[in-house]
Amino acid sequence: MSALSFPPPPVSEAAEALRAEVRAFLATELADFPAEKRAESWSGYDAGFSRKLGARGWIGMTFPTGYGGHGRTALERYVVIEELLAAGAPVVGHWIADRQSGPSILRFGSEAQKRFFIPRIVAGECFFCIGMSEPNSGSDLASVRTRATKVDGGWRINGTKLWTSQAHLSHFMILFCRTSGTPEDRQSGTSQLLVDMKATQGITIRPVNALTGEHHFNEIVFQDAFVPDDALLGEEGQGWHQVTSELAYERSGPERFLSSFILLVETLRVLGTNPSERAAIAIGRLGAHLVTLRRLSRSVAGMLQAGQNPATQAALVKDLGALLEQEIPDIARSLVAVDPPTPEIERFAQVLAYTTLHAPSFSLRGGTREILRGIIARGLGLR
Amino acid sequence: MTDTILLETAERLFSDTITPQVLAAAERGDYPHAAWNALAEAGLHLGLLPEEAGGFGVAPADALALLRIAGRHALPLPLAETMLAGWLLAGAGIAVPEGALTITAAPGLTLTRDGGSWHLAGTAPGVAWGRDAAAVAVLTTFEGQPYVALLSGGYTIAERLNIAREPRNTLTIDAVPDAVAPSAVTALQLRAAGAATRALMIAGALERITEMTTQYALDRTQFGRPIGRFQAVQHSLATLAAQTAAALAAGDIAAEAVADGVQIPAIAAAKARASEAAGIGAGLAHQIHGAIGFTYEHSLHYFTKRLHAWRDEYGGEAEWNERLGRHLAAAGADALWPTLTAI
Ligand SMILES: Cc1cc2nc3c(=O)[nH]c(=O)nc-3n(C[C@H](O)[C@H](O)[C@H](O)COP(=O)(O)OP(=O)(O)OC[C@H]3O[C@@H](n4cnc5c(N)ncnc54)[C@H](O)[C@@H]3O)c2cc1C
């Protein structure tokens, strides 16, 4: 599979029928949801909303019915999540569980783990966070120091995770840590553990405020935290293989190019239905990028469904997507002047400010631009 | 005072008074009075005034260079506006009041006269530091001519913050001005002078984040070496440095253009270019800092948020590039080069 092979996404009539249903639901459900909140995109949190989606059958859509999933196609799931993002729905609660933790558990978990977690995830009642990064292990994930030591009946965990988004709102973390050897052994000797964030003793969650002052990510300190044997996900020592297989899910979805979409909507609202030539050209260009990215991203969804691991293609989607997401605030302010700040553009200005402040994170979270480009270069055979 | 002493004084004074704690407090609405008092005691806000109006005879371009130092420290004080207000008032022969000042040339204001008494009314959005300024110098028109009115009261202040949480208030004015006089400065010139201050502040903030980011790339280790050893990071740093160099040149152009009678095309070029550099530079600094630069605890955001605010204030690239483009086009194809060299 070459780095540039993006097979056409499968056509699905069922998915298009679903689209209308999702749109109608969101139109009612989010009727009074203001643009400033929609701008939070997939960082917006509303546990009640997540539960409602669960009740509609829109979480864990691709999970097998035997475990309480809905057995639908990746493309059907894609329709739901892109509609949620385009509407700026508050989805962060269940997002990670639906996107990567659930699929990981289904792939690597024990029968008991699947029976325990999957129905809860599907109901929108079990939220996950990602315990990968540490103070000294960001891009260099293989250098993690957090260590789980085998003890009688389970594992004793010591170390610090950092930048853990929504840890304070999550029920479980998939912890990536060392279970044997030393950080110098790098990838080998790492494992994944399912850590109960509410019940485990010896975990301290400290908020780390983002530059906006918001509490979004956290520092998690493990001090002799004990988890039972059945917390081990997959095989001991296979952590690296398992964690990297999550990444194609993590990097290729529509959230990798729609984070600034609400700003584009609000820009168009100010510009009106008959914008200047300059504005029309700029909006048209953004539209061309969105249409293309959507095609690429849906193609990756198709590949994932077919059981492939399109890691390079996912990196490519995320790199192009972050460029677009970061360009949108810049283009928006070139089309709608915010100085002086008149009342007519106040809402636009708020959405612009929110998106501008968050834009730097788009090319950091989920793998930095530089790391993604290294992966693409490797896919091209350069490394 | 010669220029280097002036700039060194400012650098020292801001280093001492504008700490991360002061910046955080300013974001919460605590105006840093002590820092203002220190600045005022050193007379840094008087640089654009002629000596007879209380200035100290420094060349205007040198006085404006202070704003680059202000940018280096994310100075949460109305130094630029106080300097411009003084310049505007003194230029109209109005005595410059003490304390922090601000300016507006909002089109929604009307100056009227009834016998001997003046009256000013209307709404002025986005007035920088309106909340904290002791008085406002308003540039408006009367019978089609530019006039300056000085207000120390007679307005209400609606809270509003820019993206860096600096006050940019809407003033609702219904006032008998303290003083009114005809002005030689037009609204466009005042906007351009404001734009020039922001070009200089952007240059200073970019200079600072280039220093911070270079140091961070030397200190932060991943994959067993400082990230500054990776070529991709080096290229980003080189681009950041180049954008900063361009902004510093733009800042100098802007200062000279104000000193030279507020030359619009030069300021247009300077503000547009500095604003462009601000966006590129802020993005690169964040990229190299990784997640740590996305935290409140780290100081980077005090500078990058201001870069985003300042690039729009008194007009962003769209406004000033268009103005410059029209100026170049109006002169015609064969005059393009002479027009550029005259800027
Ligand atoms: C909003 C946000 C949410 C996050 N949420 C989570 C989460 O929930 N869970 C989690 O585990 N992590 C999370 N992260 C962390 C994220 O995964 C890391 O920020 C990312 O992996 C980069 O690590 P770092 O920040 O330590 O930067 P560093 O790795 O220190 O990188 C600093 C700079 O150096 C560059 N660099 C590093 N190595 C190389 C190289 N070999 N070649 C070229 N350039 C290089 C980087 O690209 C970057 O520009 C989040 C981050 C953000 C910003």
PDB file of N, CA and C in Angstrom, chain A residues 116-199:
ATOM      1  N   PHE A 116     -17.444  -6.027  29.842  1.00  0.00           N
ATOM      2  CA  PHE A 116     -17.593  -4.958  30.833  1.00  0.00           C
ATOM      3  C   PHE A 116     -17.641  -3.574  30.163  1.00  0.00           C
ATOM      4  N   PHE A 117     -16.674  -3.311  29.316  1.00  0.00           N
ATOM      5  CA  PHE A 117     -16.529  -1.924  28.828  1.00  0.00           C
ATOM      6  C   PHE A 117     -17.452  -1.560  27.662  1.00  0.00           C
ATOM      7  N   ILE A 118     -17.559  -2.457  26.701  1.00  0.00           N
ATOM      8  CA  ILE A 118     -18.205  -2.043  25.449  1.00  0.00           C
ATOM      9  C   ILE A 118     -19.658  -1.573  25.657  1.00  0.00           C
ATOM     10  N   PRO A 119     -20.471  -2.305  26.420  1.00  0.00           N
ATOM     11  CA  PRO A 119     -21.854  -1.803  26.597  1.00  0.00           C
ATOM     12  C   PRO A 119     -21.895  -0.436  27.281  1.00  0.00           C
ATOM     13  N   ARG A 120     -20.984  -0.223  28.204  1.00  0.00           N
ATOM     14  CA  ARG A 120     -20.970   1.077  28.908  1.00  0.00           C
ATOM     15  C   ARG A 120     -20.539   2.210  27.975  1.00  0.00           C
ATOM     16  N   ILE A 121     -19.549   1.923  27.170  1.00  0.00           N
ATOM     17  CA  ILE A 121     -19.108   2.941  26.196  1.00  0.00           C
ATOM     18  C   ILE A 121     -20.252   3.270  25.243  1.00  0.00           C
ATOM     19  N   VAL A 122     -20.900   2.234  24.762  1.00  0.00           N
ATOM     20  CA  VAL A 122     -21.974   2.403  23.782  1.00  0.00           C
ATOM     21  C   VAL A 122     -23.128   3.232  24.361  1.00  0.00           C
ATOM     22  N   ALA A 123     -23.356   3.076  25.663  1.00  0.00           N
ATOM     23  CA  ALA A 123     -24.440   3.830  26.301  1.00  0.00           C
ATOM     24  C   ALA A 123     -24.064   5.296  26.537  1.00  0.00           C
ATOM     25  N   GLY A 124     -22.797   5.658  26.275  1.00  0.00           N
ATOM     26  CA  GLY A 124     -22.364   7.029  26.546  1.00  0.00           C
ATOM     27  C   GLY A 124     -22.191   7.267  28.027  1.00  0.00           C
ATOM     28  N   GLU A 125     -21.815   6.213  28.741  1.00  0.00           N
ATOM     29  CA  GLU A 125     -21.685   6.327  30.197  1.00  0.00           C
ATOM     30  C   GLU A 125     -20.288   6.011  30.699  1.00  0.00           C
ATOM     31  N   CYS A 126     -19.393   5.686  29.789  1.00  0.00           N
ATOM     32  CA  CYS A 126     -18.034   5.356  30.214  1.00  0.00           C
ATOM     33  C   CYS A 126     -17.059   6.122  29.322  1.00  0.00           C
ATOM     34  N   PHE A 127     -16.472   7.174  29.910  1.00  0.00           N
ATOM     35  CA  PHE A 127     -15.588   8.052  29.144  1.00  0.00           C
ATOM     36  C   PHE A 127     -14.133   7.663  29.382  1.00  0.00           C
ATOM     37  N   PHE A 128     -13.330   7.778  28.339  1.00  0.00           N
ATOM     38  CA  PHE A 128     -11.908   7.411  28.419  1.00  0.00           C
ATOM     39  C   PHE A 128     -11.007   8.617  28.174  1.00  0.00           C
ATOM     40  N   CYS A 129      -9.816   8.558  28.766  1.00  0.00           N
ATOM     41  CA  CYS A 129      -8.774   9.522  28.417  1.00  0.00           C
ATOM     42  C   CYS A 129      -7.518   8.754  28.011  1.00  0.00           C
ATOM     43  N   ILE A 130      -6.597   9.504  27.397  1.00  0.00           N
ATOM     44  CA  ILE A 130      -5.406   8.891  26.796  1.00  0.00           C
ATOM     45  C   ILE A 130      -4.188   9.185  27.669  1.00  0.00           C
ATOM     46  N   GLY A 131      -3.631   8.177  28.292  1.00  0.00           N
ATOM     47  CA  GLY A 131      -2.463   8.375  29.156  1.00  0.00           C
ATOM     48  C   GLY A 131      -1.173   8.009  28.453  1.00  0.00           C
ATOM     49  N   MET A 132      -0.788   8.816  27.502  1.00  0.00           N
ATOM     50  CA  MET A 132       0.456   8.544  26.769  1.00  0.00           C
ATOM     51  C   MET A 132       1.568   9.503  27.216  1.00  0.00           C
ATOM     52  N   SER A 133       1.383  10.804  27.016  1.00  0.00           N
ATOM     53  CA  SER A 133       2.478  11.772  27.209  1.00  0.00           C
ATOM     54  C   SER A 133       2.894  11.906  28.662  1.00  0.00           C
ATOM     55  N   GLU A 134       4.157  12.265  28.837  1.00  0.00           N
ATOM     56  CA  GLU A 134       4.743  12.531  30.156  1.00  0.00           C
ATOM     57  C   GLU A 134       5.579  13.803  30.043  1.00  0.00           C
ATOM     58  N   PRO A 135       6.041  14.329  31.201  1.00  0.00           N
ATOM     59  CA  PRO A 135       6.838  15.554  31.132  1.00  0.00           C
ATOM     60  C   PRO A 135       8.031  15.429  30.178  1.00  0.00           C
ATOM     61  N   ASN A 136       8.692  14.289  30.192  1.00  0.00           N
ATOM     62  CA  ASN A 136       9.867  14.153  29.333  1.00  0.00           C
ATOM     63  C   ASN A 136       9.641  13.266  28.122  1.00  0.00           C
ATOM     64  N   SER A 137       8.420  12.862  27.919  1.00  0.00           N
ATOM     65  CA  SER A 137       8.096  12.027  26.756  1.00  0.00           C
ATOM     66  C   SER A 137       6.886  12.609  26.044  1.00  0.00           C
ATOM     67  N   GLY A 138       7.151  13.461  25.078  1.00  0.00           N
ATOM     68  CA  GLY A 138       6.078  14.025  24.263  1.00  0.00           C
ATOM     69  C   GLY A 138       6.099  13.322  22.918  1.00  0.00           C
ATOM     70  N   SER A 139       6.826  13.918  21.979  1.00  0.00           N
ATOM     71  CA  SER A 139       6.989  13.272  20.676  1.00  0.00           C
ATOM     72  C   SER A 139       7.681  11.925  20.830  1.00  0.00           C
ATOM     73  N   ASP A 140       8.612  11.860  21.754  1.00  0.00           N
ATOM     74  CA  ASP A 140       9.370  10.620  21.960  1.00  0.00           C
ATOM     75  C   ASP A 140       8.627   9.727  22.947  1.00  0.00           C
ATOM     76  N   LEU A 141       7.519   9.195  22.484  1.00  0.00           N
ATOM     77  CA  LEU A 141       6.635   8.417  23.362  1.00  0.00           C
ATOM     78  C   LEU A 141       7.315   7.149  23.892  1.00  0.00           C
ATOM     79  N   ALA A 142       8.219   6.602  23.086  1.00  0.00           N
ATOM     80  CA  ALA A 142       8.855   5.338  23.497  1.00  0.00           C
ATOM     81  C   ALA A 142       9.743   5.513  24.728  1.00  0.00           C
ATOM     82  N   SER A 143      10.011   6.743  25.115  1.00  0.00           N
ATOM     83  CA  SER A 143      10.891   6.963  26.266  1.00  0.00           C
ATOM     84  C   SER A 143      10.122   7.038  27.589  1.00  0.00           C
ATOM     85  N   VAL A 144       8.862   6.611  27.620  1.00  0.00           N
ATOM     86  CA  VAL A 144       8.066   6.765  28.847  1.00  0.00           C
ATOM     87  C   VAL A 144       8.743   6.127  30.060  1.00  0.00           C
ATOM     88  N   ARG A 145       8.532   6.785  31.198  1.00  0.00           N
ATOM     89  CA  ARG A 145       9.119   6.305  32.449  1.00  0.00           C
ATOM     90  C   ARG A 145       8.105   5.749  33.416  1.00  0.00           C
ATOM     91  N   THR A 146       6.852   6.141  33.260  1.00  0.00           N
ATOM     92  CA  THR A 146       5.840   5.619  34.184  1.00  0.00           C
ATOM     93  C   THR A 146       5.915   4.095  34.122  1.00  0.00           C
ATOM     94  N   ARG A 147       5.935   3.492  35.318  1.00  0.00           N
ATOM     95  CA  ARG A 147       6.229   2.072  35.366  1.00  0.00           C
ATOM     96  C   ARG A 147       5.167   1.355  36.176  1.00  0.00           C
ATOM     97  N   ALA A 148       4.743   0.200  35.656  1.00  0.00           N
ATOM     98  CA  ALA A 148       3.849  -0.677  36.409  1.00  0.00           C
ATOM     99  C   ALA A 148       4.653  -1.921  36.762  1.00  0.00           C
ATOM    100  N   THR A 149       4.740  -2.185  38.062  1.00  0.00           N
ATOM    101  CA  THR A 149       5.525  -3.327  38.537  1.00  0.00           C
ATOM    102  C   THR A 149       4.558  -4.446  38.912  1.00  0.00           C
ATOM    103  N   LYS A 150       4.896  -5.645  38.508  1.00  0.00           N
ATOM    104  CA  LYS A 150       4.022  -6.786  38.818  1.00  0.00           C
ATOM    105  C   LYS A 150       4.070  -7.068  40.312  1.00  0.00           C
ATOM    106  N   VAL A 151       2.911  -7.113  40.921  1.00  0.00           N
ATOM    107  CA  VAL A 151       2.807  -7.490  42.333  1.00  0.00           C
ATOM    108  C   VAL A 151       1.710  -8.543  42.419  1.00  0.00           C
ATOM    109  N   ASP A 152       1.573  -9.050  43.596  1.00  0.00           N
ATOM    110  CA  ASP A 152       0.580 -10.087  43.797  1.00  0.00           C
ATOM    111  C   ASP A 152      -0.811  -9.583  43.392  1.00  0.00           C
ATOM    112  N   GLY A 153      -1.442 -10.232  42.457  1.00  0.00           N
ATOM    113  CA  GLY A 153      -2.824  -9.893  42.097  1.00  0.00           C
ATOM    114  C   GLY A 153      -2.973  -8.686  41.185  1.00  0.00           C
ATOM    115  N   GLY A 154      -1.863  -8.060  40.791  1.00  0.00           N
ATOM    116  CA  GLY A 154      -2.040  -6.894  39.921  1.00  0.00           C
ATOM    117  C   GLY A 154      -0.745  -6.163  39.629  1.00  0.00           C
ATOM    118  N   TRP A 155      -0.888  -4.847  39.476  1.00  0.00           N
ATOM    119  CA  TRP A 155       0.233  -3.997  39.082  1.00  0.00           C
ATOM    120  C   TRP A 155       0.281  -2.771  39.986  1.00  0.00           C
ATOM    121  N   ARG A 156       1.516  -2.389  40.351  1.00  0.00           N
ATOM    122  CA  ARG A 156       1.681  -1.179  41.140  1.00  0.00           C
ATOM    123  C   ARG A 156       2.314  -0.119  40.245  1.00  0.00           C
ATOM    124  N   ILE A 157       1.626   1.033  40.127  1.00  0.00           N
ATOM    125  CA  ILE A 157       2.040   2.039  39.128  1.00  0.00           C
ATOM    126  C   ILE A 157       2.669   3.248  39.813  1.00  0.00           C
ATOM    127  N   ASN A 158       3.816   3.700  39.264  1.00  0.00           N
ATOM    128  CA  ASN A 158       4.449   4.936  39.726  1.00  0.00           C
ATOM    129  C   ASN A 158       4.890   5.756  38.520  1.00  0.00           C
ATOM    130  N   GLY A 159       4.692   7.046  38.623  1.00  0.00           N
ATOM    131  CA  GLY A 159       5.115   7.918  37.524  1.00  0.00           C
ATOM    132  C   GLY A 159       4.118   9.053  37.317  1.00  0.00           C
ATOM    133  N   THR A 160       4.388   9.851  36.277  1.00  0.00           N
ATOM    134  CA  THR A 160       3.559  11.035  36.012  1.00  0.00           C
ATOM    135  C   THR A 160       3.168  11.093  34.542  1.00  0.00           C
ATOM    136  N   LYS A 161       1.885  11.232  34.304  1.00  0.00           N
ATOM    137  CA  LYS A 161       1.390  11.509  32.955  1.00  0.00           C
ATOM    138  C   LYS A 161       1.027  12.989  32.872  1.00  0.00           C
ATOM    139  N   LEU A 162       1.165  13.546  31.680  1.00  0.00           N
ATOM    140  CA  LEU A 162       0.916  14.981  31.522  1.00  0.00           C
ATOM    141  C   LEU A 162       0.084  15.218  30.263  1.00  0.00           C
ATOM    142  N   TRP A 163      -0.621  16.311  30.254  1.00  0.00           N
ATOM    143  CA  TRP A 163      -1.456  16.758  29.121  1.00  0.00           C
ATOM    144  C   TRP A 163      -2.648  15.831  28.912  1.00  0.00           C
ATOM    145  N   THR A 164      -3.042  15.103  29.941  1.00  0.00           N
ATOM    146  CA  THR A 164      -4.135  14.154  29.762  1.00  0.00           C
ATOM    147  C   THR A 164      -5.459  14.918  29.675  1.00  0.00           C
ATOM    148  N   SER A 165      -5.965  15.038  28.464  1.00  0.00           N
ATOM    149  CA  SER A 165      -7.199  15.795  28.228  1.00  0.00           C
ATOM    150  C   SER A 165      -8.361  15.109  28.913  1.00  0.00           C
ATOM    151  N   GLN A 166      -9.177  15.884  29.592  1.00  0.00           N
ATOM    152  CA  GLN A 166     -10.443  15.422  30.186  1.00  0.00           C
ATOM    153  C   GLN A 166     -10.255  14.306  31.212  1.00  0.00           C
ATOM    154  N   ALA A 167      -9.052  14.143  31.748  1.00  0.00           N
ATOM    155  CA  ALA A 167      -8.850  13.080  32.748  1.00  0.00           C
ATOM    156  C   ALA A 167      -9.816  13.267  33.912  1.00  0.00           C
ATOM    157  N   HIS A 168     -10.075  14.528  34.263  1.00  0.00           N
ATOM    158  CA  HIS A 168     -10.933  14.815  35.410  1.00  0.00           C
ATOM    159  C   HIS A 168     -12.395  14.469  35.141  1.00  0.00           C
ATOM    160  N   LEU A 169     -12.729  14.258  33.866  1.00  0.00           N
ATOM    161  CA  LEU A 169     -14.117  13.940  33.529  1.00  0.00           C
ATOM    162  C   LEU A 169     -14.255  12.498  33.059  1.00  0.00           C
ATOM    163  N   SER A 170     -13.151  11.764  33.074  1.00  0.00           N
ATOM    164  CA  SER A 170     -13.155  10.420  32.494  1.00  0.00           C
ATOM    165  C   SER A 170     -13.288   9.349  33.561  1.00  0.00           C
ATOM    166  N   HIS A 171     -13.872   8.234  33.160  1.00  0.00           N
ATOM    167  CA  HIS A 171     -14.009   7.092  34.069  1.00  0.00           C
ATOM    168  C   HIS A 171     -12.786   6.190  33.988  1.00  0.00           C
ATOM    169  N   PHE A 172     -12.191   6.081  32.816  1.00  0.00           N
ATOM    170  CA  PHE A 172     -11.026   5.215  32.648  1.00  0.00           C
ATOM    171  C   PHE A 172      -9.959   5.885  31.791  1.00  0.00           C
ATOM    172  N   MET A 173      -8.747   5.447  32.014  1.00  0.00           N
ATOM    173  CA  MET A 173      -7.636   5.857  31.170  1.00  0.00           C
ATOM    174  C   MET A 173      -7.022   4.598  30.582  1.00  0.00           C
ATOM    175  N   ILE A 174      -6.608   4.679  29.311  1.00  0.00           N
ATOM    176  CA  ILE A 174      -5.706   3.624  28.831  1.00  0.00           C
ATOM    177  C   ILE A 174      -4.309   4.180  29.034  1.00  0.00           C
ATOM    178  N   LEU A 175      -3.636   3.557  29.980  1.00  0.00           N
ATOM    179  CA  LEU A 175      -2.302   4.023  30.387  1.00  0.00           C
ATOM    180  C   LEU A 175      -1.255   3.281  29.574  1.00  0.00           C
ATOM    181  N   PHE A 176      -0.372   4.044  28.968  1.00  0.00           N
ATOM    182  CA  PHE A 176       0.761   3.454  28.262  1.00  0.00           C
ATOM    183  C   PHE A 176       1.968   3.598  29.172  1.00  0.00           C
ATOM    184  N   CYS A 177       2.576   2.494  29.551  1.00  0.00           N
ATOM    185  CA  CYS A 177       3.671   2.570  30.523  1.00  0.00           C
ATOM    186  C   CYS A 177       4.643   1.421  30.324  1.00  0.00           C
ATOM    187  N   ARG A 178       5.679   1.487  31.107  1.00  0.00           N
ATOM    188  CA  ARG A 178       6.727   0.470  31.056  1.00  0.00           C
ATOM    189  C   ARG A 178       6.382  -0.623  32.062  1.00  0.00           C
ATOM    190  N   THR A 179       6.506  -1.879  31.638  1.00  0.00           N
ATOM    191  CA  THR A 179       6.278  -2.979  32.583  1.00  0.00           C
ATOM    192  C   THR A 179       7.526  -3.841  32.743  1.00  0.00           C
ATOM    193  N   SER A 180       8.551  -3.576  31.922  1.00  0.00           N
ATOM    194  CA  SER A 180       9.829  -4.252  32.149  1.00  0.00           C
ATOM    195  C   SER A 180      10.924  -3.409  31.508  1.00  0.00           C
ATOM    196  N   GLY A 181      12.168  -3.703  31.860  1.00  0.00           N
ATOM    197  CA  GLY A 181      13.299  -3.008  31.260  1.00  0.00           C
ATOM    198  C   GLY A 181      13.387  -1.555  31.718  1.00  0.00           C
ATOM    199  N   THR A 182      14.125  -0.750  30.944  1.00  0.00           N
ATOM    200  CA  THR A 182      14.358   0.649  31.295  1.00  0.00           C
ATOM    201  C   THR A 182      13.970   1.520  30.100  1.00  0.00           C
ATOM    202  N   PRO A 183      13.847   2.838  30.329  1.00  0.00           N
ATOM    203  CA  PRO A 183      13.506   3.720  29.204  1.00  0.00           C
ATOM    204  C   PRO A 183      14.466   3.557  28.022  1.00  0.00           C
ATOM    205  N   GLU A 184      15.680   3.107  28.280  1.00  0.00           N
ATOM    206  CA  GLU A 184      16.645   2.916  27.185  1.00  0.00           C
ATOM    207  C   GLU A 184      16.225   1.761  26.267  1.00  0.00           C
ATOM    208  N   ASP A 185      15.400   0.856  26.817  1.00  0.00           N
ATOM    209  CA  ASP A 185      14.908  -0.244  25.973  1.00  0.00           C
ATOM    210  C   ASP A 185      13.852   0.230  24.983  1.00  0.00           C
ATOM    211  N   ARG A 186      13.397   1.467  25.179  1.00  0.00           N
ATOM    212  CA  ARG A 186      12.428   2.085  24.270  1.00  0.00           C
ATOM    213  C   ARG A 186      11.176   1.231  24.068  1.00  0.00           C
ATOM    214  N   GLN A 187      10.805   0.957  22.826  1.00  0.00           N
ATOM    215  CA  GLN A 187       9.497   0.344  22.560  1.00  0.00           C
ATOM    216  C   GLN A 187       9.256  -0.961  23.323  1.00  0.00           C
ATOM    217  N   SER A 188      10.309  -1.753  23.502  1.00  0.00           N
ATOM    218  CA  SER A 188      10.055  -3.063  24.121  1.00  0.00           C
ATOM    219  C   SER A 188       9.886  -2.890  25.631  1.00  0.00           C
ATOM    220  N   GLY A 189       9.097  -3.765  26.211  1.00  0.00           N
ATOM    221  CA  GLY A 189       8.858  -3.690  27.656  1.00  0.00           C
ATOM    222  C   GLY A 189       7.764  -2.710  28.032  1.00  0.00           C
ATOM    223  N   THR A 190       6.939  -2.288  27.042  1.00  0.00           N
ATOM    224  CA  THR A 190       5.829  -1.378  27.365  1.00  0.00           C
ATOM    225  C   THR A 190       4.502  -2.134  27.258  1.00  0.00           C
ATOM    226  N   SER A 191       3.519  -1.638  28.010  1.00  0.00           N
ATOM    227  CA  SER A 191       2.203  -2.280  28.036  1.00  0.00           C
ATOM    228  C   SER A 191       1.114  -1.222  28.186  1.00  0.00           C
ATOM    229  N   GLN A 192      -0.126  -1.650  28.046  1.00  0.00           N
ATOM    230  CA  GLN A 192      -1.270  -0.758  28.275  1.00  0.00           C
ATOM    231  C   GLN A 192      -2.132  -1.309  29.409  1.00  0.00           C
ATOM    232  N   LEU A 193      -2.546  -0.417  30.284  1.00  0.00           N
ATOM    233  CA  LEU A 193      -3.393  -0.813  31.412  1.00  0.00           C
ATOM    234  C   LEU A 193      -4.659   0.028  31.406  1.00  0.00           C
ATOM    235  N   LEU A 194      -5.758  -0.608  31.775  1.00  0.00           N
ATOM    236  CA  LEU A 194      -7.032   0.099  31.896  1.00  0.00           C
ATOM    237  C   LEU A 194      -7.164   0.565  33.335  1.00  0.00           C
ATOM    238  N   VAL A 195      -7.023   1.879  33.533  1.00  0.00           N
ATOM    239  CA  VAL A 195      -6.979   2.398  34.901  1.00  0.00           C
ATOM    240  C   VAL A 195      -8.306   3.079  35.243  1.00  0.00           C
ATOM    241  N   ASP A 196      -8.918   2.612  36.306  1.00  0.00           N
ATOM    242  CA  ASP A 196     -10.157   3.221  36.793  1.00  0.00           C
ATOM    243  C   ASP A 196      -9.813   4.568  37.444  1.00  0.00           C
ATOM    244  N   MET A 197     -10.263   5.645  36.829  1.00  0.00           N
ATOM    245  CA  MET A 197      -9.870   6.984  37.297  1.00  0.00           C
ATOM    246  C   MET A 197     -10.628   7.405  38.543  1.00  0.00           C
ATOM    247  N   LYS A 198     -11.743   6.744  38.823  1.00  0.00           N
ATOM    248  CA  LYS A 198     -12.548   7.167  39.972  1.00  0.00           C
ATOM    249  C   LYS A 198     -12.203   6.344  41.212  1.00  0.00           C
ATOM    250  N   ALA A 199     -11.873   5.067  41.020  1.00  0.00           N
ATOM    251  CA  ALA A 199     -11.765   4.174  42.183  1.00  0.00           C
ATOM    252  C   ALA A 199     -10.336   3.818  42.569  1.00  0.00           C
TER     253      ALA A 199
END
